[in-house]
Coordinates of C-alpha atoms and ligand atoms in Angstrom, one line a residue:
X107 CA -10.5 -27.6 -26.8
X108 CA -12.4 -27.7 -30.5
X109 CA -12.7 -24.8 -32.4
X110 CA -16.7 -24.9 -32.7
X111 CA -16.7 -25.0 -28.7
X112 CA -14.4 -21.7 -28.6
X113 CA -16.3 -19.9 -31.0
X114 CA -19.6 -20.9 -29.2
X115 CA -18.1 -20.0 -25.9
X116 CA -17.2 -16.6 -27.4
X117 CA -20.3 -16.1 -29.1
X118 CA -22.3 -16.6 -25.8
X119 CA -19.7 -13.9 -24.1
X120 CA -20.9 -11.6 -26.8
X121 CA -24.3 -12.0 -26.3
X122 CA -23.7 -11.0 -22.9
X123 CA -22.1 -7.9 -24.1
X124 CA -24.9 -7.0 -26.2
X125 CA -27.1 -7.4 -23.3
X126 CA -24.4 -5.2 -21.0
X127 CA -24.0 -2.6 -23.4
X128 CA -25.8 -2.4 -27.2
X129 CA -24.1 0.9 -27.6
X130 CA -20.7 -0.3 -26.9
X131 CA -20.7 -2.7 -30.0
X132 CA -22.3 -0.6 -32.3
X133 CA -20.1 2.5 -31.9
X134 CA -17.1 0.5 -31.7
X135 CA -18.1 -1.4 -34.8
X136 CA -18.5 1.9 -36.7
X137 CA -15.3 3.5 -35.1
X138 CA -13.2 0.3 -36.6
X139 CA -14.3 1.0 -40.1
X140 CA -13.8 4.4 -40.0
X141 CA -10.4 4.5 -38.3
X142 CA -9.1 2.0 -40.6
X143 CA -10.9 4.4 -43.7
X144 CA -8.8 7.1 -41.9
X145 CA -5.7 5.2 -41.9
X146 CA -5.4 4.7 -45.8
X147 CA -6.3 8.3 -46.5
X148 CA -3.5 9.2 -43.8
X149 CA -1.1 7.1 -45.0
X150 CA -1.3 8.1 -48.7
X151 CA -1.3 11.5 -48.0
X152 CA 1.8 11.3 -46.1
X153 CA 3.4 9.4 -48.7
X154 CA 2.5 12.1 -51.2
X155 CA 3.5 15.2 -49.2
X156 CA 7.2 13.6 -48.3
X157 CA 7.7 13.3 -52.3
X158 CA 6.4 16.8 -53.0
X159 CA 9.0 17.8 -50.2
X160 CA 11.6 15.9 -51.7
X161 CA 10.8 16.3 -55.7
X162 CA 8.8 18.7 -56.8
X163 CA 9.6 22.6 -56.7
X164 CA 5.9 23.7 -55.1
X165 CA 6.5 26.8 -53.0
X166 CA 7.0 26.5 -49.2
X167 CA 3.9 27.9 -48.6
X168 CA 2.1 25.2 -50.5
X169 CA 4.0 22.4 -48.6
X170 CA 3.1 24.0 -44.9
X171 CA -0.5 23.9 -46.1
X172 CA -0.6 20.3 -46.9
X173 CA 1.5 19.4 -43.9
X174 CA -1.0 21.3 -42.0
X175 CA -4.0 19.6 -43.7
X176 CA -2.4 16.3 -42.8
X177 CA -2.1 17.2 -39.2
X178 CA -5.6 18.5 -39.0
X179 CA -6.3 14.8 -40.3
X180 CA -4.5 13.4 -37.8
X181 CA -5.8 15.2 -35.2
X182 CA -9.7 14.5 -36.1
X183 CA -8.8 10.7 -36.1
X184 CA -7.0 10.9 -32.9
X185 CA -9.7 12.9 -31.1
X186 CA -12.4 10.9 -32.3
X187 CA -10.5 7.7 -31.3
X188 CA -9.8 9.1 -28.0
X189 CA -13.1 10.3 -27.1
X190 CA -14.6 6.6 -28.2
X191 CA -11.8 4.7 -26.3
X192 CA -11.3 7.1 -22.9
X193 CA -14.9 8.6 -22.7
X194 CA -17.6 6.6 -24.1
X195 CA -15.9 3.0 -23.8
X196 CA -14.6 4.0 -20.2
X197 CA -18.0 4.7 -19.2
X198 CA -19.5 1.8 -21.1
X199 CA -17.2 -0.6 -19.4
X200 CA -18.6 0.7 -15.8
X201 CA -22.1 -0.4 -17.0
X202 CA -20.6 -3.9 -18.3
X203 CA -18.5 -4.3 -15.3
X204 CA -22.0 -4.0 -13.3
X205 CA -23.9 -6.2 -15.6
X206 CA -20.9 -8.6 -14.7
X207 CA -20.9 -8.4 -11.3
X208 CA -24.9 -8.7 -11.1
X209 CA -24.3 -11.8 -12.9
X210 CA -21.8 -13.5 -11.1
X211 CA -23.1 -12.4 -7.9
X212 CA -26.5 -13.7 -8.6
X213 CA -25.2 -17.0 -9.8
X214 CA -22.6 -17.6 -7.0
X215 CA -25.5 -16.9 -4.4
X216 CA -27.8 -19.6 -6.3
X217 CA -24.9 -22.1 -6.0
X218 CA -25.0 -21.8 -2.2
X219 CA -22.8 -22.7 0.6
X220 CA -22.6 -26.3 -0.4
X221 CA -20.3 -25.6 -3.4
X222 CA -17.9 -23.9 -1.4
X223 CA -16.3 -27.1 -0.3
X224 CA -14.9 -27.7 -3.7
X225 CA -11.6 -25.8 -3.9
X226 CA -11.4 -25.8 -7.7
X227 CA -14.9 -24.3 -7.6
X228 CA -13.6 -21.7 -4.7
X229 CA -10.7 -20.8 -7.2
X230 CA -12.6 -20.2 -10.3
X231 CA -15.5 -18.2 -8.1
X232 CA -12.7 -16.2 -6.8
X233 CA -11.2 -15.4 -10.1
X234 CA -14.7 -14.6 -11.4
X235 CA -15.5 -12.7 -8.8
X236 CA -12.6 -10.4 -8.9
X237 CA -12.6 -9.8 -12.7
X238 CA -14.6 -6.7 -13.8
X239 CA -15.9 -8.1 -16.7
X240 CA -13.2 -7.9 -19.1
X241 CA -13.8 -11.1 -21.0
X242 CA -17.2 -9.7 -22.0
X243 CA -15.7 -7.5 -24.6
X244 CA -12.8 -9.6 -25.7
X245 CA -14.5 -11.2 -28.4
X246 CA -15.7 -8.1 -29.8
X247 CA -12.1 -6.6 -29.5
X248 CA -11.0 -9.6 -31.7
X249 CA -13.6 -8.8 -34.5
X250 CA -12.9 -5.3 -34.4
X251 CA -9.5 -5.9 -34.9
X252 CA -10.1 -8.7 -37.7
X253 CA -12.1 -6.0 -39.5
X254 CA -9.5 -3.3 -39.0
X255 CA -6.8 -5.9 -39.9
X256 CA -8.2 -7.0 -43.0
X257 CA -9.2 -3.5 -44.3
X258 CA -5.5 -2.3 -43.7
X259 CA -3.7 -5.9 -44.6
X260 CA -5.2 -5.3 -48.2
X261 CA -4.3 -1.7 -48.3
X262 CA -0.5 -2.4 -47.5
X263 CA -0.4 -5.8 -49.4
X264 CA -1.5 -3.4 -52.6
X265 CA 0.9 -0.6 -51.5
X266 CA 3.9 -2.9 -50.8
X267 CA 3.4 -5.5 -53.4
X268 CA 3.7 -2.2 -55.9
X269 CA 7.1 -1.1 -54.7
X270 CA 8.6 -4.5 -54.4
X271 CA 7.3 -8.0 -53.0
X272 CA 10.0 -8.1 -50.7
X273 CA 8.3 -5.7 -48.2
X274 CA 5.4 -8.3 -48.2
X275 CA 7.6 -11.1 -47.4
X276 CA 9.4 -9.3 -44.6
X277 CA 5.9 -8.4 -43.0
X278 CA 4.8 -11.8 -43.6
X279 CA 7.5 -13.3 -41.7
X280 CA 7.7 -10.8 -38.9
X281 CA 3.8 -11.7 -38.6
X282 CA 4.6 -15.3 -38.7
X283 CA 7.1 -15.3 -36.0
X284 CA 4.9 -13.2 -33.8
X285 CA 1.9 -15.5 -34.4
X286 CA 4.3 -18.4 -33.4
X287 CA 5.4 -16.7 -30.2
X288 CA 1.8 -15.6 -29.0
X289 CA 0.7 -19.1 -29.2
X290 CA 3.7 -20.5 -27.5
X291 CA 3.3 -17.4 -24.9
X292 CA -0.6 -17.8 -24.6
X293 CA -0.3 -21.5 -23.5
X294 CA 2.6 -20.2 -20.8
X295 CA 0.2 -17.4 -19.8
X296 CA -2.8 -19.9 -19.1
X297 CA -0.6 -22.2 -17.1
X298 CA 0.7 -19.3 -15.1
X299 CA -3.0 -18.1 -14.7
X300 CA -4.1 -21.6 -13.6
X301 CA -1.3 -21.9 -10.7
X302 CA -2.0 -17.9 -10.2
X303 CA -5.7 -19.0 -8.9
X304 CA -5.2 -20.4 -5.6
X305 CA -2.3 -18.3 -4.5
X306 CA -4.3 -15.2 -5.5
X307 CA -7.3 -16.6 -3.0
X308 CA -4.8 -17.3 -0.7
X309 CA -3.1 -14.1 -0.6
X310 CA -6.2 -12.3 -0.2
X311 CA -7.1 -14.0 2.9
X312 CA -3.8 -12.9 4.3
X313 CA -4.1 -9.4 3.2
X314 CA -7.6 -9.3 4.6
X315 CA -6.0 -10.1 7.9
X316 CA -3.6 -7.2 8.0
X317 CA -6.0 -5.0 6.5
X318 CA -9.5 -5.7 7.8
X319 CA -10.6 -3.8 11.2
X320 CA -12.6 -6.9 12.4
X321 CA -8.9 -8.9 12.8
X322 CA -6.9 -5.9 14.2
X323 CA -7.6 -6.9 17.8
X324 CA -6.5 -10.4 17.9
X325 CA -3.5 -9.5 15.4
X326 CA -2.5 -6.9 18.1
X327 CA -3.1 -8.6 21.0
X328 CA -1.5 -12.1 20.2
X329 CA 2.0 -12.5 18.1
X330 CA 0.1 -14.1 14.9
X331 CA 1.0 -11.8 12.7
X332 CA 4.2 -13.6 12.1
X333 CA 2.8 -16.9 11.4
X334 CA 1.3 -15.4 8.5
X335 CA 4.5 -13.5 7.5
X336 CA 6.0 -17.2 7.5
X337 CA 2.9 -18.5 5.9
X338 CA 3.1 -16.0 3.1
X339 CA 6.6 -16.8 2.6
X340 CA 6.0 -20.1 2.4
X341 CA 2.9 -19.4 -0.1
X342 CA 5.1 -17.1 -2.2
X343 CA 8.0 -19.8 -2.7
X344 CA 5.3 -22.7 -3.7
X345 CA 3.8 -20.3 -6.0
X346 CA 7.1 -19.6 -7.8
X347 CA 7.9 -23.2 -7.9
X348 CA 4.8 -24.1 -9.4
X349 CA 5.0 -21.2 -12.1
X350 CA 8.8 -20.7 -12.7
X351 CA 8.7 -23.1 -15.9
X352 CA 5.8 -21.0 -17.6
X353 CA 7.4 -17.8 -16.4
X354 CA 10.9 -18.5 -17.9
X355 CA 9.2 -19.6 -20.9
X356 CA 7.5 -16.6 -21.3
X357 CA 10.6 -14.2 -21.2
X358 CA 12.5 -16.6 -23.1
X359 CA 9.9 -16.1 -25.9
X360 CA 9.9 -12.4 -25.4
X361 CA 13.5 -12.1 -25.6
X362 CA 13.7 -14.6 -28.8
X363 CA 11.2 -12.3 -30.3
X364 CA 12.7 -9.0 -29.5
X365 CA 16.0 -10.1 -31.1
X366 CA 14.3 -11.7 -34.3
X367 CA 12.6 -8.3 -34.5
X368 CA 15.9 -6.6 -34.6
X369 CA 17.0 -8.9 -37.4
X370 CA 14.2 -8.2 -39.3
X371 CA 14.4 -4.5 -38.8
X372 CA 17.9 -4.5 -39.7
X373 CA 17.1 -6.6 -42.7
X374 CA 14.4 -4.3 -44.1
X375 CA 16.8 -1.5 -43.7
X376 CA 19.4 -2.7 -45.7
X377 CA 16.8 -3.6 -48.4
X378 CA 15.3 -0.2 -48.4
X379 CA 18.5 2.1 -48.3
X380 CA 19.9 -0.2 -51.4
X381 CA 16.4 0.7 -53.3
X382 CA 16.7 4.0 -52.6
X383 CA 20.3 4.6 -53.5
X384 CA 19.7 2.8 -56.8
X385 CA 16.3 4.9 -57.0
X386 CA 14.1 2.0 -57.3
X387 CA 11.9 3.7 -54.6
X388 CA 11.2 7.4 -53.5
X389 CA 11.9 9.0 -50.2
X390 CA 8.0 9.0 -49.5
X391 CA 8.1 5.6 -50.3
X392 CA 11.1 4.5 -48.2
X393 CA 9.6 6.4 -45.2
X394 CA 6.1 4.8 -45.7
X395 CA 7.8 1.5 -45.5
X396 CA 10.2 2.3 -42.4
X397 CA 7.3 3.5 -40.4
X398 CA 4.4 1.2 -41.8
X399 CA 6.1 -2.4 -41.7
X400 CA 5.6 -3.1 -38.1
X401 CA 2.2 -1.8 -38.3
X402 CA 1.6 -4.2 -41.7
X403 CA 3.1 -6.8 -39.9
X404 CA 0.5 -6.3 -37.1
X405 CA -2.2 -6.0 -39.7
X406 CA -1.4 -9.5 -40.9
X407 CA -0.7 -10.9 -37.4
X408 CA -4.1 -9.8 -36.4
X409 CA -5.8 -11.5 -39.2
X410 CA -4.1 -14.8 -38.9
X411 CA -4.6 -14.7 -35.1
X412 CA -8.2 -14.5 -35.0
X413 CA -9.2 -17.9 -34.8
X414 CA -6.0 -18.8 -32.3
X415 CA -6.7 -15.8 -30.0
X416 CA -10.6 -16.9 -29.8
X417 CA -9.4 -20.2 -28.6
X418 CA -6.9 -18.6 -26.4
X419 CA -9.6 -16.4 -24.8
X420 CA -12.3 -19.2 -24.8
X421 CA -10.1 -21.3 -22.1
X422 CA -10.9 -18.3 -19.7
X423 CA -14.2 -17.9 -20.7
X424 CA -14.9 -21.7 -20.0
X425 CA -13.6 -21.1 -16.6
X426 CA -16.1 -18.1 -15.8
X427 CA -18.9 -19.9 -17.5
X428 CA -18.0 -23.1 -14.9
X429 CA -18.9 -20.9 -12.3
X430 CA -22.1 -19.5 -14.0
X431 CA -23.2 -23.1 -15.2
X432 CA -22.5 -24.8 -11.9
X433 CA -25.9 -26.5 -10.7
X434 CA -27.9 -24.4 -8.7
X435 CA -28.4 -25.4 -5.2
X436 CA -31.7 -26.7 -4.7
X437 CA -33.6 -26.1 -1.2
X438 CA -35.2 -28.8 0.4
X439 CA -38.8 -29.1 -0.9
X440 CA -41.5 -28.6 1.9
X441 CA -44.5 -30.6 1.2
X442 CA -48.0 -28.9 1.6
X443 CA -50.2 -31.0 3.6
X444 CA -53.0 -29.7 5.9
X445 CA -52.4 -29.5 9.6
X446 CA -49.2 -31.1 9.7
X447 CA -46.0 -28.9 10.5
X448 CA -43.1 -31.0 11.1
X449 CA -39.8 -32.0 9.9
X450 CA -39.2 -35.5 9.9
X451 CA -35.6 -36.9 10.3
X452 CA -35.3 -40.4 9.0
X453 CA -31.4 -41.7 9.7
X454 CA -29.9 -38.7 9.4
X455 CA -26.4 -38.4 9.8
X456 CA -23.6 -35.8 8.5
X457 CA -20.0 -35.5 8.3
X458 CA -18.0 -32.4 7.4
X459 CA -14.8 -33.9 6.2
X460 CA -16.5 -37.3 4.9
X461 CA -14.9 -39.3 8.0
X462 CA -15.7 -38.2 11.3
X463 CA -19.6 -38.1 11.9
X464 CA -20.7 -34.9 13.5
X465 CA -24.6 -36.1 13.5
X466 CA -25.4 -40.0 13.7
X467 CA -28.2 -41.8 12.9
X468 CA -30.8 -39.2 14.1
X469 CA -34.6 -40.1 14.0
X470 CA -37.0 -37.4 15.1
X471 CA -40.5 -35.8 14.3
X472 CA -39.8 -32.1 14.9
X473 CA -42.9 -30.3 15.0
X474 CA -42.9 -26.7 13.3
X475 CA -44.9 -25.1 15.8
X476 CA -44.9 -24.0 19.4
X477 CA -41.7 -23.5 20.8
X478 CA -38.7 -26.1 20.9
X479 CA -35.4 -25.6 22.6
X480 CA -32.0 -27.5 21.8
X481 CA -29.5 -27.9 24.5
X482 CA -26.5 -30.1 24.9
X483 CA -22.8 -29.5 25.3
X484 CA -20.5 -27.7 23.2
X485 CA -19.3 -29.4 20.0
X486 CA -22.4 -32.0 20.6
X487 CA -23.8 -31.0 16.9
X488 CA -26.7 -28.6 17.8
X489 CA -25.6 -26.0 15.2
X490 CA -24.8 -28.6 12.5
X491 CA -28.3 -29.8 13.2
X492 CA -29.8 -26.4 12.6
X493 CA -27.8 -26.1 9.4
X494 CA -29.5 -29.3 8.1
X495 CA -32.6 -28.6 9.3
X496 CA -32.5 -25.0 7.2
X497 CA -31.3 -27.0 4.5
X498 CA -27.9 -25.2 4.1
X499 CA -26.3 -28.8 4.2
X500 CA -27.6 -31.9 2.9
X501 CA -27.3 -34.8 5.1
X502 CA -24.6 -37.2 3.9
X503 CA -27.0 -40.0 5.1
X504 CA -30.6 -40.5 5.6
X505 CA -33.1 -37.8 4.7
X506 CA -35.3 -35.1 6.0
X507 CA -39.0 -34.4 5.3
X508 CA -40.9 -31.2 5.5
X509 CA -44.5 -30.8 6.0
X510 CA -46.2 -27.5 6.3
X511 CA -49.7 -26.3 5.9
X512 CA -48.9 -23.0 3.7
X513 CA -48.7 -23.3 0.4
X514 CA -46.7 -20.6 -0.4
X515 CA -44.0 -22.2 1.8
X516 CA -42.4 -24.4 -0.7
X517 CA -38.8 -24.6 0.6
X518 CA -37.0 -24.3 3.2
X519 CA -35.5 -21.0 2.4
X520 CA -39.2 -19.8 2.7
X521 CA -40.2 -21.4 5.9
X522 CA -37.6 -20.6 8.2
X523 CA -36.4 -17.2 9.5
X524 CA -32.7 -17.3 11.2
X525 CA -30.5 -15.9 13.6
X526 CA -27.2 -18.0 13.4
X527 CA -23.8 -17.5 15.6
X528 CA -22.0 -16.3 12.9
X529 CA -24.2 -13.9 11.7
X530 CA -22.7 -10.5 9.8
X531 CA -23.0 -7.0 9.8
X532 CA -22.5 -5.2 6.8
X533 CA -21.5 -1.9 5.6
X534 CA -24.8 -0.6 4.6
X535 CA -27.5 1.4 6.4
X536 CA -29.3 -0.4 9.4
X537 CA -32.5 -0.7 7.0
X538 CA -30.6 -2.6 4.3
X539 CA -28.9 -4.5 6.8
X540 CA -32.3 -5.7 8.0
X541 CA -34.2 -5.9 4.6
X542 CA -33.7 -5.4 0.9
X543 CA -36.7 -3.2 0.0
X544 CA -39.0 -5.3 -2.4
X545 CA -40.0 -4.0 -5.7
X546 CA -42.9 -1.9 -5.7
X547 CA -43.1 -1.6 -2.0
X548 CA -44.0 1.5 -0.5
X549 CA -41.3 3.5 1.6
X550 CA -43.9 4.1 4.3
X551 CA -44.8 0.2 4.4
X552 CA -41.0 -0.5 4.4
X553 CA -40.0 1.6 7.1
X554 CA -42.7 0.5 9.4
X555 CA -41.6 -3.1 8.9
X556 CA -38.2 -2.0 9.9
X557 CA -39.1 -0.3 12.7
X558 CA -41.2 -3.0 14.0
X559 CA -38.4 -5.5 13.5
X560 CA -36.2 -3.1 15.5
X561 CA -38.9 -2.7 18.1
X562 CA -38.7 -6.4 18.5
X563 CA -35.0 -7.3 19.1
X564 CA -34.9 -3.9 21.6
X565 CA -32.7 -1.8 19.1
X566 CA -35.1 1.0 18.0
X567 CA -34.8 3.5 20.6
X568 CA -31.0 3.8 20.1
X569 CA -31.5 3.9 16.3
X570 CA -34.1 6.6 16.8
X571 CA -31.4 8.5 18.2
X572 CA -29.2 8.5 15.4
X573 CA -29.7 11.7 13.2
X574 CA -30.2 9.4 10.2
X575 CA -32.4 7.2 12.4
X576 CA -32.7 3.6 10.3
X577 CA -30.8 5.3 7.2
X578 CA -27.5 5.1 9.5
X579 CA -24.8 3.8 7.9
X580 CA -23.0 1.4 9.5
X581 CA -19.1 0.9 9.8
X582 CA -16.8 3.6 8.4
X583 CA -15.6 1.3 5.2
X584 CA -17.8 3.5 2.8
X585 CA -19.0 6.5 5.1
X586 CA -17.0 8.7 6.9
X587 CA -19.5 9.2 9.9
X588 CA -20.7 5.0 9.8
X589 CA -21.7 3.9 13.1
X590 CA -20.1 1.2 15.1
X591 CA -22.6 -1.0 17.2
X592 CA -21.3 -2.8 20.1
X593 CA -21.5 -6.7 20.0
X594 CA -24.8 -6.8 21.8
X595 CA -26.5 -4.2 19.3
X596 CA -24.9 -6.1 16.7
X597 CA -26.9 -9.1 17.5
X598 CA -30.0 -7.0 18.0
X599 CA -29.7 -6.2 14.8
X600 CA -29.1 -9.9 13.6
X601 CA -32.4 -10.6 15.5
X602 CA -34.4 -7.9 13.8
X603 CA -33.1 -9.2 10.4
X604 CA -34.7 -12.8 11.3
X605 CA -37.8 -10.8 12.9
X606 CA -38.0 -8.8 9.5
X607 CA -38.0 -11.9 7.1
X608 CA -41.3 -12.9 8.5
X609 CA -41.1 -16.8 8.0
X610 CA -43.5 -18.7 10.1
X611 CA -40.6 -20.7 11.7
X612 CA -38.1 -18.6 13.6
X613 CA -34.5 -20.4 14.1
X614 CA -32.3 -18.8 16.7
X615 CA -28.9 -20.2 17.5
X616 CA -27.6 -19.1 21.0
X617 CA -29.7 -15.6 20.7
X618 CA -28.6 -14.7 24.0
X619 CA -24.8 -15.0 23.4
X620 CA -23.9 -11.1 23.4
X621 CA -26.8 -9.8 25.5
X622 CA -26.6 -8.1 28.8
X623 CA -29.1 -9.8 31.2
X624 CA -32.1 -7.2 30.8
X625 CA -31.9 -7.6 27.0
X626 CA -31.9 -11.3 27.7
X627 CA -34.9 -11.2 29.7
X628 CA -36.9 -8.7 27.3
X629 CA -35.7 -11.2 24.2
X630 CA -37.0 -14.4 26.2
X631 CA -40.2 -12.3 26.8
X632 CA -40.8 -11.5 22.9
X633 CA -39.9 -14.9 21.8
X634 CA -42.5 -16.5 24.0
X635 CA -45.2 -13.7 22.8
X636 CA -43.9 -14.3 19.0
X637 CA -44.4 -18.0 19.3
X638 CA -47.9 -17.4 19.8
X639 CA -48.2 -17.2 16.0
X640 CA -44.6 -18.2 15.0
X641 CA -42.9 -21.3 15.6
X642 CA -39.4 -20.8 17.2
X643 CA -36.8 -23.1 17.5
X644 CA -33.6 -22.0 19.4
X645 CA -30.4 -23.6 20.5
X646 CA -29.1 -22.5 23.9
X647 CA -26.9 -23.3 26.7
X648 CA -29.1 -21.2 28.8
X649 CA -31.5 -23.1 30.7
X650 CA -33.8 -20.3 31.5
X651 CA -34.8 -20.2 28.0
X652 CA -36.3 -23.8 28.3
X653 CA -38.7 -23.4 31.1
X654 CA -41.5 -22.4 29.0
X655 CA -40.8 -24.7 25.8
X656 CA -43.3 -27.3 24.3
X657 CA -40.4 -29.3 23.8
X658 CA -36.6 -30.0 24.8
X659 CA -34.1 -31.8 22.8
X660 CA -30.9 -32.7 24.5
X661 CA -27.9 -33.5 22.3
X662 CA -24.6 -35.3 23.1
X663 CA -21.9 -36.2 20.9
X664 CA -23.9 -36.3 17.5
X665 CA -27.1 -37.8 18.9
X666 CA -30.1 -37.0 20.6
X667 CA -30.0 -38.1 24.1
X668 CA -33.3 -36.9 25.7
X669 CA -36.4 -35.9 24.1
X670 CA -39.7 -34.4 25.3
X671 CA -41.5 -31.6 27.2
X672 CA -39.3 -29.9 30.4
X673 CA -42.0 -31.5 32.7
X674 CA -41.1 -34.9 31.4
X675 CA -37.4 -34.5 30.9
X676 CA -37.4 -33.5 34.9
X677 CA -39.6 -36.6 35.8
X678 CA -36.9 -38.6 33.9
X679 CA -33.9 -37.4 35.8
X680 CA -31.7 -37.6 33.2
X681 CA -29.0 -34.9 31.7
X682 CA -31.5 -32.2 31.5
X683 CA -32.8 -32.8 35.2
X684 CA -28.7 -32.4 36.4
X685 CA -28.2 -29.7 34.2
X686 CA -31.1 -27.8 36.0
X687 CA -30.4 -28.8 39.4
X688 CA -26.9 -27.2 39.0
X689 CA -28.2 -24.1 37.6
X690 CA -30.9 -23.9 40.4
X691 CA -27.7 -24.3 42.7
X692 CA -25.9 -21.6 41.0
X693 CA -28.9 -19.5 41.2
X694 CA -28.9 -20.4 44.9
X695 CA -25.5 -19.1 45.6
X696 CA -25.8 -15.8 43.5
Ligands
ADP34 P1 -22.4 -27.1 19.0 O1 -23.5 -26.2 18.0 O2 -23.1 -28.0 19.6 O3 -21.4 -26.5 19.9 P2 -21.4 -28.0 16.5 O4 -22.5 -28.5 15.3 O5 -20.9 -26.5 15.8 O6 -21.7 -28.1 17.8 O7 -20.3 -28.7 15.9 C1 -20.0 -30.1 16.1 C2 -18.8 -30.5 15.7 O8 -18.6 -30.4 14.0 C3 -17.5 -30.0 16.2 O9 -16.6 -30.9 16.6 C4 -16.7 -29.1 15.1 O10 -15.6 -29.0 15.2 C5 -17.3 -29.7 13.9 N1 -17.8 -28.7 12.9 C6 -18.7 -27.5 13.1 N2 -18.8 -26.5 11.9 C7 -17.8 -27.3 11.0 C8 -17.3 -26.9 9.8 N3 -17.7 -25.8 9.0 N4 -16.2 -27.6 8.9 C9 -16.0 -28.8 9.7 N5 -16.2 -29.1 11.0 C10 -17.0 -28.5 11.6

């Protein structure tokens, strides 16, 4: 990557840091300057007291007092640093993490489901989502390091050169060695990080299987665990194979660096002892070099590593921005046309894997008013058709055009309310599970809206019996007295969610799936009532639902087999007629 690009990426991250916490930048910048000044004062003070102790005839009390002053200085500088590093910075890092999560979550949702089929995107998103925003403050850290490095480098350079140029040479050699090692290690680290990404994502899935309550039942009833343990072993072996080279490289460099450090240390010791014996330096100077040589080398290194460090960091930042900069998923547009409420499917086909078509050349004018039922065998493509209609997936062939009379419904997200088969209930309050409170919305009207939705789905009576009502937390994940709802109740919650969204077209995929017959009957009545002022499109295997609808679509093998009102389809005596007859026979037996 070019330097200019690295710097641009780092500055972009720094701008985010400034937005997240301007205090972090200002306080740490001031602290860096003060810390460098403090270090200089302390070091000079230390050198002088050692020489006072060894060479002067000052009384013991005087020596004790200057030692105390020295330790007081140390204590003040450490405690300021400690408070900033552990108190202020840690608090600010929570704020920064919150900002970062908001950014990543917001952005990843905008990219929508369609991007998840891209593996590289999934790996990067996984990594970005698991990070706590550390990359936000890394560039600021390099700048602070650089400033501190320059100030202290100038100081030590002056100090060492005054004693003997050989100390500057040793410090330089150590620094250059460290820079070469760091450059090699960084490259290997980044390679390792890239191979870690996919493994981490798979590993977390496996970990969730053993940890999450929702899998516990199946994991106990069926001997699946053993397969996943095998899978884990396989993944671990594969992962090791792919990162082995980088891992060995890192360890090899570390060992080599350690051996060279030892050599430099011995070399400087020999020189120092020789200078001390030949009285070229004082004990204070001996002590200052021995304690600060590594520090001085570190400072040279920090100054020289500034550019390599930011280019290394830019590689990671680029990954995060590749998630943020990914094009937003644009939901299909809805045309505002007076008196026309329809979705027109023109030669629409769809395939999940690019090979096997799940929907084949569908031509259809689907009214977005009244009630429509979609029936057909399992796997015939009904749910896929619904996802395409909602705009969650784009057709792989052909197109869908939407028209609706309401100018405020600009895209499919604003047009449809949905209850899909794979709905999820979250570890939040019941109210938050149904609808997020809008900005400026009054508590009273919000609560009324939630209650109306619960009333519609038939869950209100139960919820009102909970001591915290609609503020009851679901699941024990975050709250010890979190409530567990039954499968049917969870579905009612999802129905309430669809109702509360209050969009003009309600789309329900198998809404009676988990409901008992009484609840099912009640739901049919409600959908019928609802469809008086809203449109309803429902996928169902239960033909009871289809009796009072305006239109029935029969799906078979990715195509529309029959299309018409229930009366028309019964007259045609096709598939729908046969299914209805079977059902009537069954009812007769019961
Ligand atoms: P239905 O709702 O009529 O039961 P679906 O639309 O769910 O049918 O599924 C139609 C076909 O598409 C099935 O053969 C299924 O295997 C396949 N399918 C469904 N969802 C996915 C998916 N996310 N990825 C790949 N294939 C899928």
